[in-house]
Amino acid sequence: MTIFARGSADVAKCFSRRLHASRTMSAAMSKFDPDVPLPYSKLRKNFDVVKKRLNKPMTLAEKILYSHLDDAKGQDIERGVSYLRLRPDRVAMQDATAQMAMLQFISSGLPKVAVPSTIHCDHLIEAKEGGTKDLARAISTNKEVYDFLASAGAKYGVGFWKPGSGIIHQIILENYAFPGLLMIGTDSHTPNGGGLGGLCIGVGGADAVDVMADIPWELKCPKVIGVNLTGALSGWTSPKDVILKVAGILTVKGGTGAIVEYFGPGVESISCTGMATICNMGAEIGATTSVFPYGGRMKKYLEATGRREVAAEADKNQDILIPDKGANYDRLVEINLSELEPHVNGPFTPDLAHPISRLGENAKKAGWPMDIKVSLIGSCTNSSYEDMGRVASIAKEAMKYGLKSKTEFHVTPGSEQIRATIERDGIAQTLREFGGTVLANACGPCIGQWARHDVKKGEKNTIVSSYNRNFTGRNDANPATHAFVTSPELVAALALAGTLDFDPRTQSLTTADGKKVKLSEPHADELPARGFDPGQDTYQAPPASGGNLKVVVDPKSDRLQLLDPFAKWDGKDLEDLLVLIKIKGKCTTDHISAAGPWLKYRGHLDNISNNMFIGAINIENDTANKIKNVLNGEWGGVPDVARQYKSQGKGWVAVGDDNYGEGSSREHAALEPRHLGARAIIVKSFARIHETNLKKQGLLPLTFATPSDYDKIQPGDKISLKGLAQLAPGKQVDCVIKHGNGKTTPIKLNHSLNQGQIEWFKAGSALNYMKQAKK
């Protein structure tokens, strides 16, 4: 600056201001957070400390995670053992979970969130007629909720993405994700951001409240599963096939307690949005999150989405954004992309993997409906410009031969930016001519927000989608719907055939005049040649100060309800707890707290509790939502019986099988049992997010020390949990089963509570404990 001191002082000041602004802009975390710098300098400082401590090659997951430690010098670090205290860079919430998260934050009494946070309105828009009409109806129907979220965001400093903006994970990828980011999001598919080299982790709303309240976020130190990609993608094989293959290898619980890290020479053959697809669906294998190393494809995407400065900073810090040579993985999976066959997974579970060459044969043997009723592309998993373009290339070629989709065909753009761009470039019109209906920029059928009328409930049928999750009843609330997940390209090909028994690589379609036509391999630009069209401005920034603003919740509302704190533990053992339900088989968070029409009650705990366990199968009668009230011998719905027990002061437990609580991050699956009188959940094993959610709400998540002890508990038994005054990390809980004949059976139960989480139990919930600590 001294060069200007001899000339014009005004010029020097102007240059100084511009230089400062340039530095601020180049270092900003996002254009929506201009005053929040990228954290690379802080991360590098922590990284250097941990690197010296560990003195070994590190995986990318370790580099990012440990660089966000609250105490890099003193934190105990042991994979699968230590509980890490972390400082995430930001928080993201979708509208269904944001309601409860913001209600909990309001209960904390804090004036403003401590880290950049956003709310995204994507879950409450029902697919029925088409994008424009569906969006207008949703805005009217959900006005009370949207007004609450917008006003709460303004008051507490949270950015608000209005209905129609798009799906949370696509918005994050386009605007907020960056290499090295640590973000938590109140949705299980938050790991989508791993496609841009960040550790983005799905959590419950109570975890989000911790971070927004400036409390270190706790995570059990994950193991790291490495997936070495060799070869290159080509032809009909797509990024989706990578995760479909991995799901078949690891199963729905194989990633539990671990981060899945992709590396190897094959990475550079995958687009940034393709990497996001792979990371997104890592939720289906139970992984804490998934991540790719920073490279050229990520840089191209950052630049295409207006973040050239972020890419430049990532280039400077590339050594902490890639794994070290010789890094150790707890498990290694090898996949040669050049040999990888396109896959279709399902039905009823996302890890039942079928190479396309065997799908028809497998379906016939299993007796699944062969004819496809509905084909669906898009969602947070596969709605990139490249995805839509590759489908359009198939559609264009087919229509040249007079062929169109033989099934209903629905298209869900992932964001307003994607919608506007595919409209401008003619892709959307091609998909309409193919037979498609373009839905709103929202989750829609992927999460059960689908007013489907082509089949009756209970009617067996098949649908194929490019979504991520296909549990029973997930998409349309019909337990007889056989849902399969695959790539958008295969969805289009199968829609043209109208049957599961079709492999576009080897088989031909028949035109109206009897001519045999074999489809060409799909192709499309990775990014739009003319750049992205941002579409409508749908973002509401919070004011600089919202202290004087009010957030009003009508006490008569059936959509929103302020929270009352749960009762503290009374210091006594839990004696003679009733067994509300013993669940048979798979029990996801969809079974515990259904979505679909119940989403409208996500902000009203008492009302949404009327869906508790209504999808879980009672082992006593192989029936959902029908259990015996042991107090009067009458049969009733699960929530009704639970309310009767609660009214009579009777605590209860639920008993479940393996991987209990897999699927969505919805903390309502923990809040509802707590609200209706549960004291403990006893299962063979838990999915990570749900186990944490139970702990946050003051419930005891317990696992059988001997898994076969599951068979010893019967629906009419009573459960006593002994020695709780001595509850300690690693110490088993004594359980006594009192049978109907008066006999008793002692068993041992395990838990993963650390000392801090035991304090949550004693206080009645993590939120209660946080309030206590503030006093």
CSV table of C-alpha atoms in Angstrom, one decimal, residues 77 147 218 276:
chain,number,residue,atom,x,y,z
A,77,ILE,CA,-9.0,-40.2,19.1
A,147,ASP,CA,-45.0,-18.6,8.0
A,218,GLU,CA,-20.7,-35.2,19.7
A,276,ALA,CA,-23.1,-36.7,-4.9
